[in-house]
Coordinates of C-alpha atoms and ligand atoms in Angstrom, one line a residue:
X202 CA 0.0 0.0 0.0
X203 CA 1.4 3.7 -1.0
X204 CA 1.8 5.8 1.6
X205 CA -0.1 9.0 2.4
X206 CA 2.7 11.3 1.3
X207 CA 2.8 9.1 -2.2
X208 CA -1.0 9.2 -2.3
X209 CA -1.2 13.2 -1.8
X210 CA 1.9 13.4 -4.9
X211 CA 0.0 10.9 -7.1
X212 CA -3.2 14.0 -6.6
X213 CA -0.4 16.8 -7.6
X214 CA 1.1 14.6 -10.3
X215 CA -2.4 14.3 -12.1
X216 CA -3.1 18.0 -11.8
X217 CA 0.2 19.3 -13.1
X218 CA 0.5 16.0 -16.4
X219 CA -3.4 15.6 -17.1
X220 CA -6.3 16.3 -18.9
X221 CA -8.9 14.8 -18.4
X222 CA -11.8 13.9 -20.8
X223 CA -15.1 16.1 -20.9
X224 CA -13.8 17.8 -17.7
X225 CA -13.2 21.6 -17.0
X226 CA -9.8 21.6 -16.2
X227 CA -10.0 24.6 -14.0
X228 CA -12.9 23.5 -11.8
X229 CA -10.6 20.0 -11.3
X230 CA -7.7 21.5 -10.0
X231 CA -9.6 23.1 -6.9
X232 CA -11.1 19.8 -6.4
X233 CA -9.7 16.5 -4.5
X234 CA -9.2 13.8 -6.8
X235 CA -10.4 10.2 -6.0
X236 CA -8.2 7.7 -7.1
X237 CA -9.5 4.6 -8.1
X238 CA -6.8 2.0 -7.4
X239 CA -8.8 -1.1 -7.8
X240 CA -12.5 -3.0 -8.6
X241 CA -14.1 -5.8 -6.8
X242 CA -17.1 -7.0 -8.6
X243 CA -19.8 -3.4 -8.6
X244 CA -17.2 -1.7 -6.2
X245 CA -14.5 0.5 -7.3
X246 CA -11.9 1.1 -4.1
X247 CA -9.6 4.1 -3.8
X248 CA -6.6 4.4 -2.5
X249 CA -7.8 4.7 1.0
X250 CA -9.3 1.6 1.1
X251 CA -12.3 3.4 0.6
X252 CA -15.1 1.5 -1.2
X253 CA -17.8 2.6 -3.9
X254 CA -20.4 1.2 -6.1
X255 CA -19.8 1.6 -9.3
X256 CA -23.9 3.1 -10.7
X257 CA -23.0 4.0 -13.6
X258 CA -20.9 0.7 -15.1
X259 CA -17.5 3.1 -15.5
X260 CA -19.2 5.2 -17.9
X261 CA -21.6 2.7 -19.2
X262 CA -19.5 -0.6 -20.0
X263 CA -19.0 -2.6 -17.2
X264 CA -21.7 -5.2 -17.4
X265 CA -21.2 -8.5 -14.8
X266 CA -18.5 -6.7 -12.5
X267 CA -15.0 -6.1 -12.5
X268 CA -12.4 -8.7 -11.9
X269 CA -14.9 -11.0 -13.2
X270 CA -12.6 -14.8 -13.3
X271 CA -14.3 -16.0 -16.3
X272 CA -13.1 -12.4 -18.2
X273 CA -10.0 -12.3 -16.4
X274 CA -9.2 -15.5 -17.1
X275 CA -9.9 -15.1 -20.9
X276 CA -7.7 -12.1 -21.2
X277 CA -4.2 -13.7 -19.2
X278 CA -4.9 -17.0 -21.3
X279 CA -4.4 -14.5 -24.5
X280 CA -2.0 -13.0 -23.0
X281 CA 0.1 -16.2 -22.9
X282 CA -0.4 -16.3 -26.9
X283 CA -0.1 -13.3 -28.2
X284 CA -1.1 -9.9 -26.9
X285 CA -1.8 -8.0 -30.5
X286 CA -1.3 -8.7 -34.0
X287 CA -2.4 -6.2 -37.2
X288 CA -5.9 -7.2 -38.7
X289 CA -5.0 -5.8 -42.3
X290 CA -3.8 -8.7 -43.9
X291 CA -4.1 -11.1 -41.0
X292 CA -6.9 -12.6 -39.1
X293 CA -7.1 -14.8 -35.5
X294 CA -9.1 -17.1 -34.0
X295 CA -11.1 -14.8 -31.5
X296 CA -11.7 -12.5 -34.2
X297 CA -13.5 -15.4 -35.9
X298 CA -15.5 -17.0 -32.9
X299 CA -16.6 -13.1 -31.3
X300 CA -17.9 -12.5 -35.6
X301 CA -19.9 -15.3 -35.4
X302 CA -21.3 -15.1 -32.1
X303 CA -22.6 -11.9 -32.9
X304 CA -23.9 -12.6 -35.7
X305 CA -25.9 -14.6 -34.0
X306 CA -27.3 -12.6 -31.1
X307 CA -28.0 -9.9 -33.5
X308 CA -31.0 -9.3 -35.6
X309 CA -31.3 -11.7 -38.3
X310 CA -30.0 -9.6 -41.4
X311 CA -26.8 -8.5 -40.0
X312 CA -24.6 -11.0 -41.3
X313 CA -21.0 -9.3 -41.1
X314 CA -18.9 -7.5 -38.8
X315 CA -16.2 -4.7 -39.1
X316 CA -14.3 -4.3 -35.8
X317 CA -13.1 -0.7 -34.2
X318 CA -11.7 0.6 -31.1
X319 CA -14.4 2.9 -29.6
X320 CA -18.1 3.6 -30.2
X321 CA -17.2 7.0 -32.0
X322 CA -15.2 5.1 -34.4
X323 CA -17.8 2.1 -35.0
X324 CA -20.3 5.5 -35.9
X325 CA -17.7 6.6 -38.1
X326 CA -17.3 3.5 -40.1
X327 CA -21.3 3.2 -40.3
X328 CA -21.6 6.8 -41.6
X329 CA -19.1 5.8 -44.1
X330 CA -20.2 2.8 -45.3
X331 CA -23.8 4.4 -45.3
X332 CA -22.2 6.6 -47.7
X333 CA -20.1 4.3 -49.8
X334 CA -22.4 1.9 -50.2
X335 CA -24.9 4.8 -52.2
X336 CA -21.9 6.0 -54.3
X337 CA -21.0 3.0 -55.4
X338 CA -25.0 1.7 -56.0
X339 CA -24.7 5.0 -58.6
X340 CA -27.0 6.8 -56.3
X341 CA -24.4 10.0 -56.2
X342 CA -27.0 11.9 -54.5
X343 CA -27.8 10.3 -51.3
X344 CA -25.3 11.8 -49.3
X345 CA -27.1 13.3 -45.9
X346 CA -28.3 12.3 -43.0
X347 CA -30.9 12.4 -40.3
X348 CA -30.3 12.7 -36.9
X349 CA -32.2 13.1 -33.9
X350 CA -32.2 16.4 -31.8
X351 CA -30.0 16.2 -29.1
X352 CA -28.6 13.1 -30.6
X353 CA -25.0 11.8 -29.4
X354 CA -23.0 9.2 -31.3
X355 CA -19.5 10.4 -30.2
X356 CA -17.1 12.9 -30.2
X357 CA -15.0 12.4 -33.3
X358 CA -15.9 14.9 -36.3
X359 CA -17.9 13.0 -38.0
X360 CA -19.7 11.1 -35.2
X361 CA -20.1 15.0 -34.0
X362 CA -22.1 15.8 -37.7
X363 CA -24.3 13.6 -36.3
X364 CA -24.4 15.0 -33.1
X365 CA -27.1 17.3 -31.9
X366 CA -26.0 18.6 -28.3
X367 CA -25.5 22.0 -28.3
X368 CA -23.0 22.3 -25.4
X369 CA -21.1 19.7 -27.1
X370 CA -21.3 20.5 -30.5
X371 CA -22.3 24.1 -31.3
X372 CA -18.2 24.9 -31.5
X373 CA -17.5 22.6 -34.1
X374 CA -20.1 23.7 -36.4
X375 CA -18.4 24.9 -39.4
X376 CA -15.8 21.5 -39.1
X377 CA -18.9 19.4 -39.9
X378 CA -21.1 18.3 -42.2
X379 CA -24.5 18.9 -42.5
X380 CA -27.2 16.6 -41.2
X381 CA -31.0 16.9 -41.1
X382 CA -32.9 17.0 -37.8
X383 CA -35.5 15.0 -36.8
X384 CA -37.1 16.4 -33.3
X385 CA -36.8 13.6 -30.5
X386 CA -39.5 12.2 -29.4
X387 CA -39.0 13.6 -25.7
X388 CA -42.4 13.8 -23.8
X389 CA -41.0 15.7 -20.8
X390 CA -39.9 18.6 -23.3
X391 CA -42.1 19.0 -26.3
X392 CA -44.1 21.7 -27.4
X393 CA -48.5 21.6 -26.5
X394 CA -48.7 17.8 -25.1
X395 CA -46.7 15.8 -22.7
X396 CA -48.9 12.9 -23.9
X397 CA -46.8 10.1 -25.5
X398 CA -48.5 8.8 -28.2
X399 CA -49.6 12.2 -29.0
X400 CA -45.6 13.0 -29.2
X401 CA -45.0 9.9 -31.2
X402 CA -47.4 10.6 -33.8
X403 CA -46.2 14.5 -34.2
X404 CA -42.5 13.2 -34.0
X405 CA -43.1 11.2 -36.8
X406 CA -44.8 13.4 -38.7
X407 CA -42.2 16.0 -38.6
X408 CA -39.8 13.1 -39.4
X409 CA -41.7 11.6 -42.3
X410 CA -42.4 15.3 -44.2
X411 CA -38.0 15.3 -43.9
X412 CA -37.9 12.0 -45.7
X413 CA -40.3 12.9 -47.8
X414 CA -39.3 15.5 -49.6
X415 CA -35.0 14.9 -49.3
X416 CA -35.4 10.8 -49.9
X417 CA -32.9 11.3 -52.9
X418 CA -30.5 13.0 -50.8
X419 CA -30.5 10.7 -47.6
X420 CA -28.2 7.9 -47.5
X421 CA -29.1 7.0 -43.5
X422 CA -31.1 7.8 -40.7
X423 CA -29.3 7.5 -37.6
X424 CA -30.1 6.9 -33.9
X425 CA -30.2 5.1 -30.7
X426 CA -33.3 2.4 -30.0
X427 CA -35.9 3.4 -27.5
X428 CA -33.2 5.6 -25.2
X429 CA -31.3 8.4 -26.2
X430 CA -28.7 8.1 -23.5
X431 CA -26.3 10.9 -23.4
X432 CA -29.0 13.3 -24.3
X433 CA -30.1 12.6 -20.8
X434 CA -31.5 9.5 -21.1
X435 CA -34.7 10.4 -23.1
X436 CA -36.8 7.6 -23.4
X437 CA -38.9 7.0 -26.6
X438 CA -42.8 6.6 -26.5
X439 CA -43.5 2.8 -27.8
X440 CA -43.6 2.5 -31.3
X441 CA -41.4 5.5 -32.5
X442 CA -38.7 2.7 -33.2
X443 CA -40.8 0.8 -35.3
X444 CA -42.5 3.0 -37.6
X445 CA -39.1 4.9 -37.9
X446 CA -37.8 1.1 -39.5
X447 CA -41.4 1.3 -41.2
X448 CA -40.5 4.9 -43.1
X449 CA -36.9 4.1 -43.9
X450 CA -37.9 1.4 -45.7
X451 CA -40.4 3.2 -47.3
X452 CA -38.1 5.7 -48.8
X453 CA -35.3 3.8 -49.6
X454 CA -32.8 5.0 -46.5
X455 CA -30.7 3.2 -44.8
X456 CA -31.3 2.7 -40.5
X457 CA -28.0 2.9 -38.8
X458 CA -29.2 2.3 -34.7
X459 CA -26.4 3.0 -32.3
X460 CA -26.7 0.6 -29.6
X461 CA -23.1 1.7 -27.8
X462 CA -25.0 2.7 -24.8
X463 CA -28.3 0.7 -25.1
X464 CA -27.0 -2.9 -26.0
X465 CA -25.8 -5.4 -23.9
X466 CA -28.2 -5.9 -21.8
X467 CA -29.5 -2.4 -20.3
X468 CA -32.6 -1.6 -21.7
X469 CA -33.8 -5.2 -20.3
X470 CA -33.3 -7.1 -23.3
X471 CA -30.0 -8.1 -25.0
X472 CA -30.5 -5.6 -27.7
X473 CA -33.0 -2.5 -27.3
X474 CA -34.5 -3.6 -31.1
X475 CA -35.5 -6.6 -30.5
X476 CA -38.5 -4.9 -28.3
X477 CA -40.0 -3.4 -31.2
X478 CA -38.9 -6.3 -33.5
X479 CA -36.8 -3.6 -35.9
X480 CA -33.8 -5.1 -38.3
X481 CA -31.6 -2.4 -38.9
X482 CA -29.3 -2.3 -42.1
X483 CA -26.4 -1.0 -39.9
X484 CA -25.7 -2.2 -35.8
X485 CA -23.0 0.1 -33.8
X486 CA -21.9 -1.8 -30.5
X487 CA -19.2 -0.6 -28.1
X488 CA -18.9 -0.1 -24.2
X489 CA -20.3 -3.4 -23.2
X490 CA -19.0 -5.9 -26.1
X491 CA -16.4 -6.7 -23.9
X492 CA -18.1 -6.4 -20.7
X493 CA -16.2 -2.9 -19.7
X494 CA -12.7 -4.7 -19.6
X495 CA -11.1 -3.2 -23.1
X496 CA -11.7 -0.8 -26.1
X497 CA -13.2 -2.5 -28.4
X498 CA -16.3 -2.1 -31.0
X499 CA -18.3 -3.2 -34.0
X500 CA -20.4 -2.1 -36.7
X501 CA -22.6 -4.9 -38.3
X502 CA -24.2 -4.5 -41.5
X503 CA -26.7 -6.7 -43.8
X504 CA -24.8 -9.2 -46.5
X505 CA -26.9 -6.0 -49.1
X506 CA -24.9 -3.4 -47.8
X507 CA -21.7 -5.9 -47.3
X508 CA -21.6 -7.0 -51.0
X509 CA -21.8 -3.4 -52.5
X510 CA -18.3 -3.4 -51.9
X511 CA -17.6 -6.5 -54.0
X512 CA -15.7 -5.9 -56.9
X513 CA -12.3 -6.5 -58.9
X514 CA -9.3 -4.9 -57.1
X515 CA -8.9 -1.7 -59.5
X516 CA -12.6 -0.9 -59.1
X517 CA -11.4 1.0 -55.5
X518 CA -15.1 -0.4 -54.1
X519 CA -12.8 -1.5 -50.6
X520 CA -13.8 -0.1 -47.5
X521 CA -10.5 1.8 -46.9
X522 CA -10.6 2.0 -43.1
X523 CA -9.0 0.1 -40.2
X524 CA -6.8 1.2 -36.9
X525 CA -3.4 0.0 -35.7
X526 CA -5.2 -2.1 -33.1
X527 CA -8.8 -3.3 -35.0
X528 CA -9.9 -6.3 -33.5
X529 CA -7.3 -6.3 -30.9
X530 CA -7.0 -10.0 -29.7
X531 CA -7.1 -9.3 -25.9
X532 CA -10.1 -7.6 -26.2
X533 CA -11.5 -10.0 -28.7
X534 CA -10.8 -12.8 -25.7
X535 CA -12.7 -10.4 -23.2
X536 CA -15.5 -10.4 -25.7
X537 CA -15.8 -13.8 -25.8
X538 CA -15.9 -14.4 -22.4
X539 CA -18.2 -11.5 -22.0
X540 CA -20.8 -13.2 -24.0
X541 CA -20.0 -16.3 -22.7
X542 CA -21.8 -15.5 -19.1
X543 CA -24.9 -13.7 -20.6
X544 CA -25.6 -17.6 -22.1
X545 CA -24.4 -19.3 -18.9
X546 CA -25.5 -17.7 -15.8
X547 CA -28.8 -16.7 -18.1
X548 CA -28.5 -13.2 -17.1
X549 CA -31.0 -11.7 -18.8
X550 CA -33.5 -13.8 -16.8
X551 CA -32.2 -12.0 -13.8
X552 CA -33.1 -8.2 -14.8
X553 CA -36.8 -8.0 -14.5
X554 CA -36.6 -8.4 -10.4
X555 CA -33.5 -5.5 -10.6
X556 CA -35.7 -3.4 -12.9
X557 CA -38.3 -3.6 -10.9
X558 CA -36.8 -2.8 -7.8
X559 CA -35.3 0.5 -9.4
X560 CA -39.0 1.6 -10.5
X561 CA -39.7 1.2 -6.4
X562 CA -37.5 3.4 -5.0
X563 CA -37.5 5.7 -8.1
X564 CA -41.0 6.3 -6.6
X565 CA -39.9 8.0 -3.9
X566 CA -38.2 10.9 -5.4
X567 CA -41.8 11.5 -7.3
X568 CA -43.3 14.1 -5.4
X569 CA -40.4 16.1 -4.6
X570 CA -40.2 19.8 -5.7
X571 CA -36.6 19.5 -7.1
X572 CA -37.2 16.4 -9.5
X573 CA -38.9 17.5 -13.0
X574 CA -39.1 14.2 -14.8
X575 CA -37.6 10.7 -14.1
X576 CA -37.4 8.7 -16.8
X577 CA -36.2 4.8 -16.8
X578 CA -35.9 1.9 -19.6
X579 CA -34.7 -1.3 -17.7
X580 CA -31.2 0.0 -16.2
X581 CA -30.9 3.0 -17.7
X582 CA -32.3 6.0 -15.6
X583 CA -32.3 9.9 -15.9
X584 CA -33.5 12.0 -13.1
X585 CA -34.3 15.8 -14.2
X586 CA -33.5 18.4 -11.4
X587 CA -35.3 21.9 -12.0
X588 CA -35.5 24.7 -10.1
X589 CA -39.4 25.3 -11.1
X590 CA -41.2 22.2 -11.2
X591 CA -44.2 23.4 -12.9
X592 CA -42.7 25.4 -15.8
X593 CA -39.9 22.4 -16.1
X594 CA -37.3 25.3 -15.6
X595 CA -33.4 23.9 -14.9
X596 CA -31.4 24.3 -12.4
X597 CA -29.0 27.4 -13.5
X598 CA -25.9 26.2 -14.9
X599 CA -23.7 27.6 -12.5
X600 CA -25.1 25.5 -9.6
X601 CA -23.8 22.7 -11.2
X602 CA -26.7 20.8 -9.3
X603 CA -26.4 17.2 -10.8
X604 CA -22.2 17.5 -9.9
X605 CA -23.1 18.0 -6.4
X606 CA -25.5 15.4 -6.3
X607 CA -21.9 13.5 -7.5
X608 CA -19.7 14.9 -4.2
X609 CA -22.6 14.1 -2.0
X610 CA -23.0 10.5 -3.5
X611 CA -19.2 10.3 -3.5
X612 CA -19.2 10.9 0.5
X613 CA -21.9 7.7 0.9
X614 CA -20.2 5.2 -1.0
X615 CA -21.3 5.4 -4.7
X616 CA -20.0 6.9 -7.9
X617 CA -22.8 8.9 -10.5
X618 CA -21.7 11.2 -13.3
X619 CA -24.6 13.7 -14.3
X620 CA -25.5 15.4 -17.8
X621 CA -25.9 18.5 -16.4
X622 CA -29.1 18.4 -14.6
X623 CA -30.0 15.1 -15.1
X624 CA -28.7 12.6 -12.5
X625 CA -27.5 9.2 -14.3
X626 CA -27.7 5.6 -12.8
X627 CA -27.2 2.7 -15.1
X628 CA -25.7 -0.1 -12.7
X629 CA -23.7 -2.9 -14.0
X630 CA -26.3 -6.1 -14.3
X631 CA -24.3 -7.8 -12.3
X632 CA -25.2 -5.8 -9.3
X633 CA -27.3 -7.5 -6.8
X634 CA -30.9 -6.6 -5.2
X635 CA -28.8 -5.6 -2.2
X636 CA -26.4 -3.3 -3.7
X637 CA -29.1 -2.0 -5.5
X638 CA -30.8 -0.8 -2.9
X639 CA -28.4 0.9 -1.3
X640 CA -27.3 2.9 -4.7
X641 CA -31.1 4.1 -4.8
X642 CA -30.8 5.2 -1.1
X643 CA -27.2 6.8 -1.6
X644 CA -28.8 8.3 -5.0
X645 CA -32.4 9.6 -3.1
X646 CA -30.7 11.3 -0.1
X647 CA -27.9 13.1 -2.1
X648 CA -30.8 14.3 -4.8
X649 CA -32.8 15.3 -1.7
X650 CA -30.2 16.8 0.6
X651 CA -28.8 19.0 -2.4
X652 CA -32.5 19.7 -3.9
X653 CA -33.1 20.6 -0.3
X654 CA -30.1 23.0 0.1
X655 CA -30.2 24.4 -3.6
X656 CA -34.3 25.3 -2.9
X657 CA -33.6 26.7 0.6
X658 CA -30.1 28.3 -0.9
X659 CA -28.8 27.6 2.0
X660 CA -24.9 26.6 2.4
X661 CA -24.6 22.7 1.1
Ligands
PLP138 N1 -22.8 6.3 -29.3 C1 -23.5 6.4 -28.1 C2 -25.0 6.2 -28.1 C3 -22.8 6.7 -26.9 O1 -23.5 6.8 -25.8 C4 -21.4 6.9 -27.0 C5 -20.7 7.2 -25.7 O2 -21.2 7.5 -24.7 C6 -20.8 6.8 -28.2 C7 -21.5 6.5 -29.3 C8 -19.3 7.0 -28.3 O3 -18.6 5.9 -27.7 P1 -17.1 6.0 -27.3 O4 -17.1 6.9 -26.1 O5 -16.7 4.6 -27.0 O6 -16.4 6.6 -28.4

């Protein structure tokens, strides 16, 4: 164990070498910062000793725990073979067994996979394929595409285009290209009904009259199944997902659903399309693939789109893309494994009661004059702090009211990360009833103690 004079150097040492990702730089440096030295199942442990769970699955990928044997076991046995070797021009066993497993948890028409490091990345090679794949059809035109509002793929330029956060992505405007928004179907915040078929049906009117009139132009309509995550988790009224699959077809566009932060298990079922029975032409998984142990991704497409690309060498119809470490075979093994323990220990047979529990206690925060909306899809959940209830007014931006929320649930055991104002939980599925419980208790008394102290604006 370090010692405290170590410990209080390793804090200077990261303020002076480091920046850190999505993270005002300034604001961290008059802040202590927690170490996280090591992970024991849902808990992440400092280098105090002290002991946290982990709600929000290390920014959405951990999915049974960490230092899960089975994973860990995976990983050392590759490790004793061979840690990486290049996938242009090469191929390896893992590569071939994790392909073929997913081609068979996935909906039926996605038939091929094309591996990448991150979820931005797998976006990126969707969008281009997408693209691509209309050039080389002769349809020269089809070259836009449709986004959701406040949509978030990732954070690479193109991944940005098709990005629709303002705080995120206003800056980088004239880097990008243009994409066509669709409004989100986001009952809490849309214009004359909170209803949510009423939202659905005016969502997808607005989305149709796009299609309708730029078809010719639109190679793909992009977004995430049933929760829009980083947008602050905004869940979709049933049946948006399916008629969206209904109009693509309809007018000849392509759907490209980003499941990096819904797949894997979170929205309750293995993938979020199989509730509303959609096939997309494109699949984007990330985060949990390889159960929040290593970078790795995929984009899946339909043998259509796949064979688009066939033809004789100087044709140029190759998909030129691919990164020093695609398909990386460590992470590969953790995939494996990964998947391995959803069919096993039949995991997904063991969400409902979690779910359920999470609905309970979400209950209790309800009434409270702080909490505007609270909105859940299986694991994922997004609490809305306001400052006026009834006119669904924020909290000012300046209070940062959901990164307090984070301190105080720091100081009772649990780690949360916000999105602004809205408080995020999305616990690893491997965390049990127990645990549960007491991240919804750590997660209702901060919400309440700094609601409490934010209303009263008295010292917190
Ligand atoms: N797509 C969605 C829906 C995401 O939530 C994220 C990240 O949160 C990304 C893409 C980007 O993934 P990554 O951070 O692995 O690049």
């Amino acid at each position: 164990m370090a010692s405290t004079r170590t410990l209080e150097s390793l804090s200077e040492r990261d303020k002076k070498y480091l920046w850190h990702p999505f993270t005002q730089m300034k604001d961290w440096a008059a802040e202590d910062v927690l170490m996280i030295e090591k992970g024991e199942g849902v808990w992440l442990i400092d280098t105090d000793g002290k002991r946290y769970l982990d709600g929000v699955s290390s920014l959405w990928c951990n999915v049974h725990g960490h230092r899960v044997a089975e994973i860990d076991q995976a990983v050392k046995d590759q490790l004793d073979r061979v840690a990486h070797t290049t996938f242009l021009g090469l191929s390896h066993p893992l590569a071939v067994e994790l392909a073929e497993k997913l081609v068979h948890i996935t909906p039926e028409p996605l038939t091929r996979v094309f591996y990448s490091d991150s979820g931005s990345e797998a976006v990126e090679i969707a969008l281009k394929i997408a693209y691509q794949y209309w050039q080389q059809k002769g349809q020269k035109k089809k070259q836009k595409f449709i986004r959701l509002s406040d949509a978030y793929h990732g954070d690479t330029i193109g991944s940005v285009s098709v990005g629709g956060i303002a705080l995120f992505h206003d800056i980088y405007r004239p880097l990008l290209f243009e994409a066509l928004e669709a409004p989100s179907p986001h009952p809490y915040r849309w214009r004359g009904t909170d209803n949510p078929e009423k939202v659905c049906h005016q969502a997808l009117e607005r989305a149709e009259a796009i299609m309708k009139c730029r078809a010719n132009e639109v190679a793909a309509f992009v977004m995430e199944p049933l929760v829009q995550g980083a947008a602050g988790m905004i869940v979709h009224p049933e049946g948006y997902l399916k008629k969206i699959r209904e109009l693509t077809k309809r007018y000849d566009i392509l759907l490209i659903l980003d499941e990096v932060a819904t797949g894997f298990g979170r929205t309750g079922s293995l993938f979020a399309t199989e509730q509303e029975q959609v096939n997309p032409d494109i699949l984007v998984l990330a985060k949990g693939l390889t159960g929040g142990y290593l970078p790795l991704a995929a984009t899946l497409t339909s043998e259509a789109l796949y064979e688009g690309f066939l033809g004789k060498y100087e044709e140029l119809k190759t998909f030129f893309h691919g990164h020093t470490y695609t398909a990386n075979p460590l992470a590969c093994a953790a995939a494996v494994a990964n998947l391995e323990i959803f069919e096993k220990k039949d995991i997904l047979n063991t969400l409902p009661e979690k779910i359920d529990l999470i609905r309970k206690r979400l209950s209790e925060l309800r009434d409270q004059a702080w909490v505007g909306d609270i909105r859940q899809k299986g694991l994922m959940v997004g609490i809305e702090l306001v400052e006026d209830k009834k006119q669904k007014q924020g909290v000012p931006l300046h209070l940062k009211a959901g990164h307090r929320v984070t301190l105080k649930a720091r100081e009772k055991g649990a780690i949360i990360r916000p999105l602004g104002n809205v408080i995020v939980l999305m616990p690893p599925l491997g965390m049990t009833q127990q645990e549960l419980n007491q991240l919804m208790s750590v997660t209702i008394e901060s919400i309440n103690e700094v609601g409490k102290a934010l209303t009263e604006k008295s010292n917190l």
